[in-house]
Amino acid sequence: MAANSAAYEAIVRAGPRLNQLQQAHAHLIVTGYGQSRSLLTKLITFACSARAIAYTHLLFLSVPLPDEFLFNSIIKSTSKLRLPLDCVAYYRRMISSNVSPTNYTFTSVIKSCADLSASRIGKGVHCHALVSGFGLDTYVQAAFVTFYSKCGDLRAARKVFDRMPEKSIVAWNSLISGLEQNGLGEEAIRVFNQMRESPDSATFVSVLSACAQTGAIGLGSWVHEYIVREGLDLNVKLGTALINLYSRCGDVGKAREVFEKMKETNVAAWTAMISAYGTHGDGKEAVDLFNKMEEDYGPVPNDVTFVAVLSACAHAGLVEEGRSVYKRMSDSYGLVPKVEHHVCMVDLLGRAGFLDEAYGFIHHLDGIGKATSPALWTAMLGACKMHRNYDLGVEIAKRLIDLEPENPGHHVMLSNIYALRGKTDEVSHVRDGMMRNNLRKQVGYSVIEVENRTYMFSIGDESHQETGEIYRYLETLMSRCKEIGYAPVSEAVMHQVEEEEKEYALRYHSEKLAVAFGLLKTVDVAVTVVKNLRICEDCHSAFKYISVVSNRQIIVRDKLRFHHFQNGSCSCMDYW
DNA sequence: TTAGGGTTAG
């Protein structure tokens, strides 16, 4: 007994360190405990924590009759360590060994299925859990809510959740997070409002993300106030969610305030802040913060950080800074640039007008077998359109259509490029092709929040109570703009709009309606509008003039970045 | 021993 206890102590002392564990293992064998299931289980758990998966497996094979406890330990460890394939393999082995699973088995293996987005395997596990009698286990159910959400099957997630007799806080959080992560921010907020339990810090992280996604600054600030009032600990994840909230709702200053107040920061928090500056067009601040991160012995930047910095440089025209950052990525940090970094570089060079260099960059990648992503050509195409390189643009757009015929975006780009050159026949040809193949451009809409209520506008929208008033006000604004020099963007650009949009012309684009509504309903404050697509050229020009005639600041968040219109100019300096 | 949370290109 004493020897057994000493052996156990030796394993615990070794901890998740491979060398020490192997010594302890040798000792077990020498002292005759090499077959002890309980000691080997402990050893295996540590070996797995050390990520020594081959050794873990070897140890496992040395156990004569693995029991429920050993299987559960190894399934849980592999799941926690994000070794989902091993986890599923041990689960299968457990079944074939006729060892009965428990709720502990299921929660771990479901988590691994979620990590793998392995929809078919997970559904099989679900059936198995039901027939094994764990259909009403709160832990198992919550795990399934997460699993279905991560597979994008929100209906199934909802079904499991709705059938839970006792809905735990974790189940609520799983559903809210699942909705938010699948782009259903509004729905996530609705579910949050139905919650009867008191929310905890994980709830707020997901709710804040949902607010950031939808632009619901009213609820977002309420959550912030609640956190302060109730003295909730502003941990890193919560702080980062707040930075993201303020940034994506247009207030970088407030985002920075939160960042400065955080007691503990990490790479995600810094990256969120850098990204905030980047999307608001303040590339210099983004690069400064990145430099500070390096100088102050801040957290070590990761590949996500580099995407944020490079994108910030691209949007601000900081070509030399971008090149230097890209070089440092591998030279100083040993990170291998991935597709997203390559895309940033093509974007950086292309936007700045170095089309040849951008093209050469892709060809260089091609030469080393790394130019497989259509995203690279999409970035290149954007640059061609921006710098009016029609021939190359048409060539690339056609290539992209060959690569991804189902992507309506490529067809729209080709049509837009033809339109810019006045090739109306070609435009109709592309449009007809889209119609034939049932490819539709994404429907654009703009959202604005006034006094905690959100209002959504689509093009030529007449569904609002105050439609008459909004349209009349917009007319007045536009004629005042014309008096000081505004001219609608040329006829050629008009052809870029969808057929059914033409009748409304450019005048009633969703972002114009939303801005007019905002100006009408508020006094003195900046008007912030969120658009799901990129802002249109004419609206971009119009808002500069509107900021003058209304003497107000207009902030538009489009699909890619922010535009702050004030005193007749935009923060993007027309560089977008 | 179990389930849930933040950062990224086009």
Coordinates of C-alpha atoms (C1' of nucleotides) in Angstrom, one line a residue:
Chain A
M1 CA 0.0 0.0 0.0
A2 CA 2.8 2.4 0.9
A3 CA 4.6 1.6 -2.3
N4 CA 1.4 2.2 -4.3
S5 CA 1.0 5.5 -2.5
A6 CA 4.6 6.5 -3.2
A7 CA 4.2 5.6 -6.9
Y8 CA 1.1 7.8 -7.0
E9 CA 3.0 10.7 -5.4
A10 CA 5.8 10.3 -8.0
I11 CA 3.3 10.6 -10.9
V12 CA 1.7 13.7 -9.4
R13 CA 5.1 15.2 -8.9
A14 CA 6.0 14.5 -12.5
G15 CA 2.9 16.4 -13.7
P16 CA 2.4 17.0 -17.4
R17 CA 6.1 16.7 -18.2
L18 CA 7.0 13.8 -20.5
N19 CA 10.5 13.1 -19.2
Q20 CA 9.5 12.9 -15.6
L21 CA 6.4 10.8 -16.5
Q22 CA 8.5 8.3 -18.3
Q23 CA 10.8 8.0 -15.3
A24 CA 7.8 7.5 -13.0
H25 CA 6.5 4.9 -15.5
A26 CA 9.8 3.0 -15.4
H27 CA 9.6 3.1 -11.7
L28 CA 6.1 1.6 -11.7
I29 CA 7.3 -1.3 -13.9
V30 CA 10.3 -2.0 -11.7
T31 CA 8.3 -1.9 -8.5
G32 CA 5.7 -4.2 -9.9
Y33 CA 2.9 -1.7 -10.4
G34 CA 3.2 -1.7 -14.2
Q35 CA -0.3 -3.2 -14.6
S36 CA -2.1 -1.0 -12.0
R37 CA -5.1 0.5 -13.8
S38 CA -5.6 3.4 -11.4
L39 CA -1.9 4.4 -11.5
L40 CA -1.8 4.1 -15.3
T41 CA -5.0 6.2 -15.6
K42 CA -3.3 9.0 -13.7
L43 CA -0.2 8.6 -15.7
I44 CA -2.2 8.6 -19.0
T45 CA -4.1 11.8 -18.0
F46 CA -0.8 13.6 -17.4
A47 CA 0.8 12.3 -20.6
C48 CA -2.1 13.5 -22.6
S49 CA -1.9 17.0 -20.9
A50 CA 1.7 17.0 -22.0
R51 CA 0.3 16.5 -25.5
A52 CA 2.5 13.4 -25.8
I53 CA -0.3 11.6 -27.7
A54 CA 1.8 8.7 -29.1
Y55 CA 3.1 7.9 -25.6
T56 CA -0.4 8.3 -24.2
H57 CA -1.7 5.7 -26.7
L58 CA 1.2 3.4 -25.9
L59 CA 0.4 3.6 -22.2
F60 CA -3.3 3.0 -22.9
L61 CA -2.5 -0.2 -24.8
S62 CA -0.6 -1.4 -21.8
V63 CA -3.7 -1.4 -19.6
P64 CA -5.2 -4.9 -19.6
L65 CA -8.9 -4.1 -19.2
P66 CA -9.6 -0.4 -19.5
D67 CA -12.6 0.6 -17.4
E68 CA -15.2 3.4 -17.6
F69 CA -13.0 5.7 -15.5
L70 CA -9.9 5.3 -17.8
F71 CA -12.0 5.9 -20.9
N72 CA -13.7 8.9 -19.4
S73 CA -10.3 10.4 -18.4
I74 CA -8.7 10.0 -21.7
I75 CA -11.8 11.2 -23.6
K76 CA -12.0 14.2 -21.4
S77 CA -8.3 15.0 -21.7
T78 CA -8.2 14.7 -25.5
S79 CA -11.3 16.8 -25.8
K80 CA -9.9 19.6 -23.5
L81 CA -6.6 19.6 -25.3
R82 CA -8.3 20.0 -28.6
L83 CA -7.3 16.6 -30.0
P84 CA -10.8 15.9 -31.3
L85 CA -9.9 13.1 -33.6
D86 CA -8.2 11.2 -30.8
C87 CA -11.2 11.9 -28.6
V88 CA -13.7 10.4 -31.1
A89 CA -11.4 7.5 -31.7
Y90 CA -11.3 6.6 -27.9
Y91 CA -15.0 7.1 -27.7
R92 CA -15.4 4.5 -30.5
R93 CA -13.0 2.2 -28.8
M94 CA -15.0 2.6 -25.6
I95 CA -18.2 1.4 -27.4
S96 CA -16.5 -1.5 -29.1
S97 CA -15.0 -2.5 -25.7
N98 CA -18.5 -2.7 -24.3
V99 CA -17.8 -0.2 -21.6
S100 CA -20.9 1.9 -20.8
P101 CA -20.6 5.6 -21.4
T102 CA -21.7 8.2 -18.8
N103 CA -22.7 11.8 -19.1
Y104 CA -19.0 12.7 -18.7
T105 CA -18.2 10.7 -21.8
F106 CA -20.9 12.5 -23.8
T107 CA -20.1 16.0 -22.8
S108 CA -16.5 15.6 -23.9
V109 CA -17.0 13.7 -27.1
I110 CA -19.8 16.2 -28.2
K111 CA -17.4 19.1 -27.6
S112 CA -14.9 17.4 -29.9
C113 CA -17.5 16.9 -32.5
A114 CA -18.3 20.6 -32.3
D115 CA -14.6 21.4 -32.7
L116 CA -14.6 19.3 -35.8
S117 CA -18.0 20.6 -37.0
A118 CA -18.5 16.9 -37.6
S119 CA -22.3 17.0 -38.0
R120 CA -22.8 13.4 -39.0
I121 CA -20.7 11.9 -36.2
G122 CA -22.3 14.3 -33.7
K123 CA -25.8 13.3 -34.6
G124 CA -24.8 9.7 -34.1
V125 CA -23.5 10.5 -30.7
H126 CA -26.7 12.3 -30.0
C127 CA -28.7 9.1 -30.8
H128 CA -26.4 7.1 -28.6
A129 CA -26.8 9.6 -25.7
L130 CA -30.6 9.3 -26.0
V131 CA -30.7 5.5 -26.0
S132 CA -28.2 5.5 -23.2
G133 CA -30.6 7.5 -21.1
F134 CA -28.8 10.8 -21.0
G135 CA -31.4 12.7 -23.0
L136 CA -32.5 14.8 -20.0
D137 CA -29.0 15.4 -18.5
T138 CA -28.5 19.2 -18.3
Y139 CA -24.8 19.0 -19.1
V140 CA -25.3 16.8 -22.1
Q141 CA -28.1 18.9 -23.4
A142 CA -26.1 22.1 -23.1
A143 CA -23.3 20.5 -24.9
F144 CA -25.6 19.6 -27.8
V145 CA -26.9 23.2 -28.0
T146 CA -23.3 24.2 -28.6
F147 CA -22.6 21.3 -30.9
Y148 CA -25.6 22.2 -33.2
S149 CA -24.7 25.9 -33.1
K150 CA -21.2 25.2 -34.2
C151 CA -22.4 23.1 -37.0
G152 CA -24.6 26.0 -38.1
D153 CA -27.8 24.1 -37.5
L154 CA -29.6 26.7 -35.3
R155 CA -32.9 24.9 -35.7
A156 CA -31.6 21.8 -34.1
A157 CA -29.8 23.8 -31.4
R158 CA -33.1 25.6 -30.6
K159 CA -35.0 22.3 -30.5
V160 CA -32.7 20.8 -27.9
F161 CA -32.8 24.0 -25.9
D162 CA -36.6 24.4 -26.1
R163 CA -37.0 20.8 -24.8
M164 CA -34.8 21.3 -21.8
P165 CA -37.1 21.1 -18.7
E166 CA -34.4 22.9 -16.6
K167 CA -32.5 25.5 -18.6
S168 CA -29.2 26.1 -17.0
I169 CA -27.3 29.4 -17.4
V170 CA -24.8 27.6 -19.5
A171 CA -27.5 26.4 -21.9
W172 CA -28.8 30.0 -22.3
N173 CA -25.3 31.2 -22.9
S174 CA -24.7 28.4 -25.5
L175 CA -27.7 29.5 -27.4
I176 CA -27.0 33.2 -27.3
S177 CA -23.4 32.6 -28.3
G178 CA -24.5 30.2 -31.0
L179 CA -26.9 32.7 -32.5
E180 CA -24.3 35.5 -32.4
Q181 CA -21.6 33.4 -33.9
N182 CA -23.9 32.5 -36.8
G183 CA -24.5 36.1 -37.6
L184 CA -27.9 36.2 -35.9
G185 CA -27.2 39.1 -33.5
E186 CA -30.8 40.3 -33.4
E187 CA -32.0 36.9 -32.4
A188 CA -29.3 36.5 -29.8
I189 CA -30.5 39.8 -28.2
R190 CA -34.1 38.6 -28.3
V191 CA -33.1 35.4 -26.5
F192 CA -31.1 37.4 -23.9
N193 CA -34.2 39.5 -23.2
Q194 CA -36.2 36.3 -22.5
M195 CA -33.7 35.1 -20.0
R196 CA -35.1 34.9 -16.5
E197 CA -31.9 33.9 -14.7
S198 CA -29.4 36.5 -13.9
P199 CA -26.8 36.7 -16.6
D200 CA -23.2 36.1 -15.9
S201 CA -20.0 37.3 -17.4
A202 CA -20.1 34.8 -20.3
T203 CA -23.6 35.9 -21.1
F204 CA -22.4 39.5 -21.4
V205 CA -19.5 38.6 -23.6
S206 CA -21.9 37.1 -26.2
V207 CA -24.5 39.8 -25.8
L208 CA -21.8 42.5 -26.3
S209 CA -20.7 40.7 -29.4
A210 CA -24.2 40.6 -30.7
C211 CA -24.5 44.4 -30.0
A212 CA -21.3 45.0 -31.8
Q213 CA -22.5 43.0 -34.7
T214 CA -25.9 44.7 -35.0
G215 CA -24.8 48.2 -33.9
A216 CA -27.0 48.1 -30.9
I217 CA -25.1 50.6 -28.8
G218 CA -28.0 51.3 -26.5
L219 CA -28.1 47.8 -25.1
G220 CA -24.3 47.6 -25.3
S221 CA -23.8 50.7 -23.1
W222 CA -26.4 49.4 -20.7
V223 CA -24.5 46.2 -20.3
H224 CA -21.3 48.2 -19.7
E225 CA -23.1 50.3 -17.0
Y226 CA -24.5 47.2 -15.5
I227 CA -21.0 45.6 -15.3
V228 CA -19.7 48.8 -13.5
R229 CA -22.7 49.2 -11.2
E230 CA -22.7 45.5 -10.1
G231 CA -18.9 45.5 -9.7
L232 CA -18.5 42.6 -12.1
D233 CA -14.9 41.8 -12.7
L234 CA -13.7 43.3 -16.0
N235 CA -11.8 40.2 -17.1
V236 CA -9.9 40.1 -20.4
K237 CA -12.7 38.6 -22.5
L238 CA -15.3 41.0 -21.2
G239 CA -12.9 43.9 -21.7
T240 CA -12.1 42.8 -25.2
A241 CA -15.8 42.4 -26.0
L242 CA -16.3 46.0 -24.8
I243 CA -13.5 47.3 -27.0
N244 CA -15.0 45.5 -29.9
L245 CA -18.5 46.9 -29.1
Y246 CA -17.4 50.5 -29.0
S247 CA -15.2 50.2 -32.0
R248 CA -17.8 48.6 -34.1
C249 CA -20.4 51.1 -33.0
G250 CA -18.2 53.9 -34.2
D251 CA -16.6 55.2 -30.9
V252 CA -12.8 54.4 -31.0
G253 CA -12.1 56.8 -28.2
K254 CA -14.4 54.9 -25.8
A255 CA -12.8 51.6 -27.0
R256 CA -9.4 53.0 -26.1
E257 CA -10.7 54.1 -22.7
V258 CA -11.8 50.5 -21.9
F259 CA -8.5 49.2 -23.1
E260 CA -6.6 51.6 -20.8
K261 CA -8.7 50.6 -17.9
M262 CA -8.1 46.9 -18.3
K263 CA -6.0 45.4 -15.4
E264 CA -5.0 42.5 -17.5
T265 CA -4.6 42.4 -21.3
N266 CA -3.5 39.8 -23.7
V267 CA -2.9 39.4 -27.4
A268 CA -6.6 39.3 -28.3
A269 CA -7.3 42.6 -26.4
W270 CA -4.4 44.4 -28.1
T271 CA -5.4 43.0 -31.5
A272 CA -9.0 44.2 -31.0
M273 CA -7.7 47.7 -30.3
I274 CA -5.3 47.7 -33.3
S275 CA -8.2 46.4 -35.4
A276 CA -10.4 49.3 -34.1
Y277 CA -7.9 51.9 -35.3
G278 CA -7.6 50.0 -38.6
T279 CA -11.2 49.8 -39.5
H280 CA -11.6 53.5 -38.6
G281 CA -8.9 54.4 -41.0
D282 CA -6.4 55.4 -38.4
G283 CA -3.5 53.4 -39.7
K284 CA -0.9 55.4 -37.9
E285 CA -2.5 54.8 -34.5
A286 CA -2.7 51.1 -35.4
V287 CA 0.9 50.9 -36.3
D288 CA 1.9 53.0 -33.2
L289 CA 0.0 50.6 -30.9
F290 CA 1.6 47.6 -32.6
N291 CA 5.0 49.2 -32.1
K292 CA 4.2 49.8 -28.5
M293 CA 3.2 46.2 -28.1
E294 CA 6.6 45.2 -29.2
E295 CA 8.5 47.8 -27.2
D296 CA 6.7 47.5 -23.9
Y297 CA 7.1 43.7 -23.8
G298 CA 3.4 43.4 -24.3
P299 CA 1.9 40.2 -25.4
V300 CA 3.6 38.5 -28.4
P301 CA 1.6 39.3 -31.6
N302 CA 0.0 36.3 -33.3
D303 CA -1.1 35.8 -36.9
V304 CA -4.4 37.5 -36.2
T305 CA -2.6 40.6 -34.9
F306 CA -0.7 40.7 -38.2
V307 CA -3.9 40.6 -40.2
A308 CA -5.2 43.6 -38.2
V309 CA -2.0 45.6 -38.6
L310 CA -1.6 44.9 -42.3
S311 CA -5.2 45.6 -43.0
A312 CA -4.9 48.9 -41.1
C313 CA -1.9 49.8 -43.3
A314 CA -3.7 48.9 -46.5
H315 CA -6.7 51.0 -45.6
A316 CA -4.6 54.0 -44.7
G317 CA -2.2 53.8 -47.7
L318 CA 0.8 53.1 -45.4
V319 CA 2.7 50.9 -47.9
E320 CA 6.2 51.1 -46.5
E321 CA 4.9 50.4 -42.9
G322 CA 2.9 47.5 -44.3
R323 CA 5.9 46.0 -46.1
S324 CA 8.0 46.3 -42.9
V325 CA 5.4 44.7 -40.7
Y326 CA 5.0 41.8 -43.2
K327 CA 8.7 41.2 -43.2
R328 CA 8.9 41.3 -39.4
M329 CA 6.2 38.7 -39.2
S330 CA 8.5 36.0 -40.3
D331 CA 11.9 37.6 -39.5
S332 CA 11.2 38.5 -35.9
Y333 CA 8.3 36.2 -34.9
G334 CA 8.9 33.1 -37.0
L335 CA 5.3 33.2 -38.2
V336 CA 4.5 31.8 -41.6
P337 CA 2.3 34.2 -43.6
K338 CA -1.1 32.6 -44.4
V339 CA -3.6 33.3 -47.2
E340 CA -5.2 36.2 -45.2
H341 CA -1.8 37.9 -44.9
H342 CA -1.1 37.5 -48.6
V343 CA -4.6 39.0 -49.3
C344 CA -3.7 41.9 -47.1
M345 CA -0.5 42.4 -49.0
V346 CA -2.2 42.3 -52.4
D347 CA -4.8 44.8 -51.0
L348 CA -2.0 47.0 -49.6
L349 CA -0.1 47.2 -52.9
G350 CA -3.2 47.2 -55.1
R351 CA -5.0 50.0 -53.3
A352 CA -1.9 52.1 -53.4
G353 CA -1.8 51.7 -57.2
F354 CA 1.1 49.3 -57.4
L355 CA -0.9 47.0 -59.5
D356 CA 2.1 45.4 -61.2
E357 CA 3.7 44.6 -57.9
A358 CA 0.5 43.2 -56.5
Y359 CA 0.2 41.0 -59.6
G360 CA 3.8 40.0 -59.3
F361 CA 3.2 39.1 -55.6
I362 CA 0.4 36.7 -56.6
H363 CA 2.6 35.2 -59.3
H364 CA 5.4 34.7 -56.9
L365 CA 3.0 32.9 -54.5
D366 CA 1.8 30.8 -57.5
G367 CA 5.4 29.8 -58.2
I368 CA 5.8 28.4 -54.7
G369 CA 2.4 26.7 -54.8
K370 CA 0.7 29.1 -52.4
A371 CA -1.7 31.0 -54.7
T372 CA -4.7 28.7 -54.4
S373 CA -7.2 31.1 -52.9
P374 CA -9.7 33.0 -54.9
A375 CA -9.5 35.7 -52.2
L376 CA -6.1 36.8 -53.6
W377 CA -7.7 37.4 -57.0
T378 CA -10.7 39.1 -55.4
A379 CA -8.4 41.6 -53.7
M380 CA -6.5 42.1 -57.0
L381 CA -9.8 42.7 -58.8
G382 CA -10.8 45.3 -56.2
A383 CA -7.6 47.1 -57.0
C384 CA -8.2 46.9 -60.8
K385 CA -11.7 48.4 -60.3
M386 CA -10.4 51.2 -58.0
H387 CA -7.6 52.2 -60.4
R388 CA -9.8 51.7 -63.5
N389 CA -7.6 49.0 -65.0
Y390 CA -10.4 47.5 -67.2
D391 CA -8.6 44.9 -69.2
L392 CA -6.9 43.3 -66.3
G393 CA -10.1 43.6 -64.3
V394 CA -12.2 41.8 -66.9
E395 CA -9.6 39.1 -67.2
I396 CA -9.5 38.5 -63.4
A397 CA -13.2 38.6 -63.0
K398 CA -13.6 36.0 -65.7
R399 CA -11.0 33.8 -64.0
L400 CA -12.8 34.2 -60.7
I401 CA -16.1 33.2 -62.3
D402 CA -14.5 30.1 -63.6
L403 CA -13.1 29.3 -60.2
E404 CA -16.3 30.0 -58.3
P405 CA -19.3 30.2 -60.7
E406 CA -21.8 30.2 -57.8
N407 CA -20.4 33.3 -56.2
P408 CA -22.7 36.2 -57.2
G409 CA -20.1 38.8 -56.1
H410 CA -17.7 37.9 -59.0
H411 CA -20.5 38.4 -61.6
V412 CA -21.5 41.7 -60.0
M413 CA -17.9 42.9 -60.1
L414 CA -17.5 41.9 -63.8
S415 CA -20.8 43.8 -64.6
N416 CA -19.6 46.8 -62.6
I417 CA -16.4 47.0 -64.5
Y418 CA -18.2 46.8 -67.8
A419 CA -20.6 49.5 -66.6
L420 CA -17.7 51.8 -65.7
R421 CA -16.5 51.6 -69.3
G422 CA -20.0 52.1 -70.6
K423 CA -20.3 48.7 -72.1
T424 CA -24.0 48.3 -71.5
D425 CA -24.4 45.3 -73.8
E426 CA -21.9 43.4 -71.8
V427 CA -23.5 44.5 -68.5
S428 CA -26.9 43.1 -69.7
H429 CA -25.2 39.9 -70.8
V430 CA -23.7 39.3 -67.3
R431 CA -27.0 40.3 -65.6
D432 CA -28.9 37.9 -67.9
G433 CA -26.5 35.1 -67.1
M434 CA -27.0 35.8 -63.4
M435 CA -30.8 35.6 -63.8
R436 CA -30.6 32.4 -65.7
N437 CA -28.5 30.8 -63.0
N438 CA -30.6 32.2 -60.3
L439 CA -27.7 34.1 -58.8
R440 CA -28.8 37.1 -56.8
K441 CA -26.7 39.9 -55.4
Q442 CA -27.0 40.2 -51.6
V443 CA -29.8 42.6 -50.7
G444 CA -28.4 45.7 -49.2
Y445 CA -29.8 47.3 -46.0
S446 CA -28.9 49.9 -43.5
V447 CA -29.6 50.0 -39.8
I448 CA -29.7 52.9 -37.4
E449 CA -30.4 53.0 -33.7
V450 CA -32.4 55.9 -32.2
E451 CA -33.3 55.9 -28.5
N452 CA -32.6 52.2 -28.1
R453 CA -34.8 51.2 -31.0
T454 CA -33.3 49.9 -34.2
Y455 CA -34.7 50.9 -37.6
M456 CA -33.8 49.1 -40.8
F457 CA -34.0 50.6 -44.2
S458 CA -33.8 48.9 -47.6
I459 CA -33.5 50.6 -51.0
G460 CA -36.6 52.7 -51.8
D461 CA -38.1 51.6 -48.4
E462 CA -41.6 53.0 -47.9
S463 CA -42.5 50.8 -44.9
H464 CA -41.8 53.3 -42.2
Q465 CA -44.5 55.2 -40.4
E466 CA -42.8 58.5 -41.3
T467 CA -41.9 57.6 -44.8
G468 CA -43.4 60.8 -46.3
E469 CA -41.5 63.0 -43.8
I470 CA -38.2 61.1 -44.4
Y471 CA -38.4 61.4 -48.2
R472 CA -39.3 65.1 -48.0
Y473 CA -36.5 65.8 -45.7
L474 CA -34.0 63.9 -47.9
E475 CA -35.2 65.9 -50.9
T476 CA -34.5 69.2 -49.0
L477 CA -31.1 68.0 -47.9
M478 CA -30.1 66.9 -51.4
S479 CA -31.2 70.2 -53.1
R480 CA -29.2 72.1 -50.5
C481 CA -26.2 69.9 -51.2
K482 CA -26.6 70.6 -54.9
E483 CA -26.4 74.3 -54.2
I484 CA -23.0 73.9 -52.7
G485 CA -21.6 71.6 -55.5
Y486 CA -22.9 68.1 -55.1
A487 CA -23.4 66.3 -58.4
P488 CA -24.9 62.8 -58.5
V489 CA -22.3 60.2 -59.5
S490 CA -22.3 59.6 -63.3
E491 CA -24.7 57.6 -65.4
A492 CA -22.1 54.9 -65.9
V493 CA -22.1 54.1 -62.2
M494 CA -25.9 54.0 -62.2
H495 CA -25.7 50.8 -64.2
Q496 CA -24.0 49.1 -61.3
V497 CA -27.3 48.9 -59.5
E498 CA -29.5 45.9 -59.8
E499 CA -32.3 46.0 -62.3
E500 CA -35.1 46.4 -59.8
E501 CA -33.1 49.1 -58.0
K502 CA -32.9 51.3 -61.1
E503 CA -36.3 52.9 -60.7
Y504 CA -35.4 54.3 -57.4
A505 CA -32.1 55.7 -58.8
L506 CA -29.4 56.5 -56.4
R507 CA -31.5 58.9 -54.4
Y508 CA -33.2 56.4 -52.1
H509 CA -30.3 54.1 -51.3
S510 CA -30.8 52.5 -47.9
E511 CA -27.9 54.4 -46.3
K512 CA -29.3 57.8 -47.5
L513 CA -32.7 57.0 -46.0
A514 CA -31.2 55.8 -42.7
V515 CA -29.0 59.0 -42.5
A516 CA -31.9 61.3 -43.2
F517 CA -34.0 59.5 -40.6
G518 CA -31.2 59.8 -38.1
L519 CA -30.7 63.5 -38.7
L520 CA -34.5 64.1 -38.5
K521 CA -34.8 62.2 -35.2
T522 CA -31.8 63.4 -33.2
V523 CA -30.2 66.7 -32.3
D524 CA -26.5 67.6 -32.1
V525 CA -25.2 64.0 -31.9
A526 CA -23.3 62.1 -34.5
V527 CA -25.5 59.9 -36.7
T528 CA -24.2 56.4 -36.9
V529 CA -25.5 54.0 -39.6
V530 CA -24.5 50.3 -40.2
K531 CA -24.7 49.0 -43.7
N532 CA -24.3 45.3 -44.6
L533 CA -22.6 45.9 -47.9
R534 CA -20.0 48.5 -49.0
I535 CA -21.2 52.1 -49.1
C536 CA -22.0 53.2 -52.7
E537 CA -19.9 55.9 -54.4
D538 CA -22.8 58.3 -54.7
C539 CA -23.8 58.1 -51.1
H540 CA -20.2 58.5 -50.1
S541 CA -20.0 61.8 -52.0
A542 CA -23.5 62.9 -50.8
F543 CA -22.7 62.4 -47.1
K544 CA -19.7 64.7 -47.4
Y545 CA -22.0 67.5 -48.5
I546 CA -24.8 66.5 -46.0
S547 CA -22.2 66.8 -43.2
V548 CA -21.8 70.5 -44.2
V549 CA -25.4 71.5 -44.8
S550 CA -26.6 69.8 -41.6
N551 CA -23.5 70.7 -39.7
R552 CA -23.5 67.2 -38.2
Q553 CA -21.1 64.3 -38.0
I554 CA -22.2 61.2 -40.0
I555 CA -20.6 57.8 -39.3
V556 CA -21.2 54.9 -41.6
R557 CA -19.9 51.4 -40.9
D558 CA -19.9 49.4 -44.1
K559 CA -19.0 45.8 -44.7
L560 CA -15.3 46.5 -44.4
R561 CA -14.6 49.7 -42.5
F562 CA -15.8 53.0 -41.0
H563 CA -16.4 56.4 -42.7
H564 CA -16.5 59.5 -40.5
F565 CA -18.0 62.4 -42.5
Q566 CA -17.4 65.8 -41.1
N567 CA -17.2 69.3 -42.5
G568 CA -17.3 68.1 -46.0
S569 CA -14.7 65.3 -45.9
C570 CA -14.4 61.7 -45.0
S571 CA -11.9 60.0 -42.6
C572 CA -11.1 57.5 -45.3
M573 CA -9.8 60.4 -47.5
D574 CA -11.6 58.8 -50.3
Y575 CA -9.2 55.9 -50.1
W576 CA -11.4 52.8 -49.9
Chain B
dT1 C1' -13.5 15.2 -13.3
dT2 C1' -18.6 17.3 -16.9
dA3 C1' -21.7 22.2 -20.6
dG4 C1' -20.9 28.4 -22.2
dG5 C1' -17.3 33.7 -23.5
dG6 C1' -13.1 38.0 -26.6
dT7 C1' -9.1 39.5 -31.6
dT8 C1' -8.3 38.5 -38.3
dA9 C1' -8.1 39.6 -45.1
dG10 C1' -11.3 40.3 -49.6

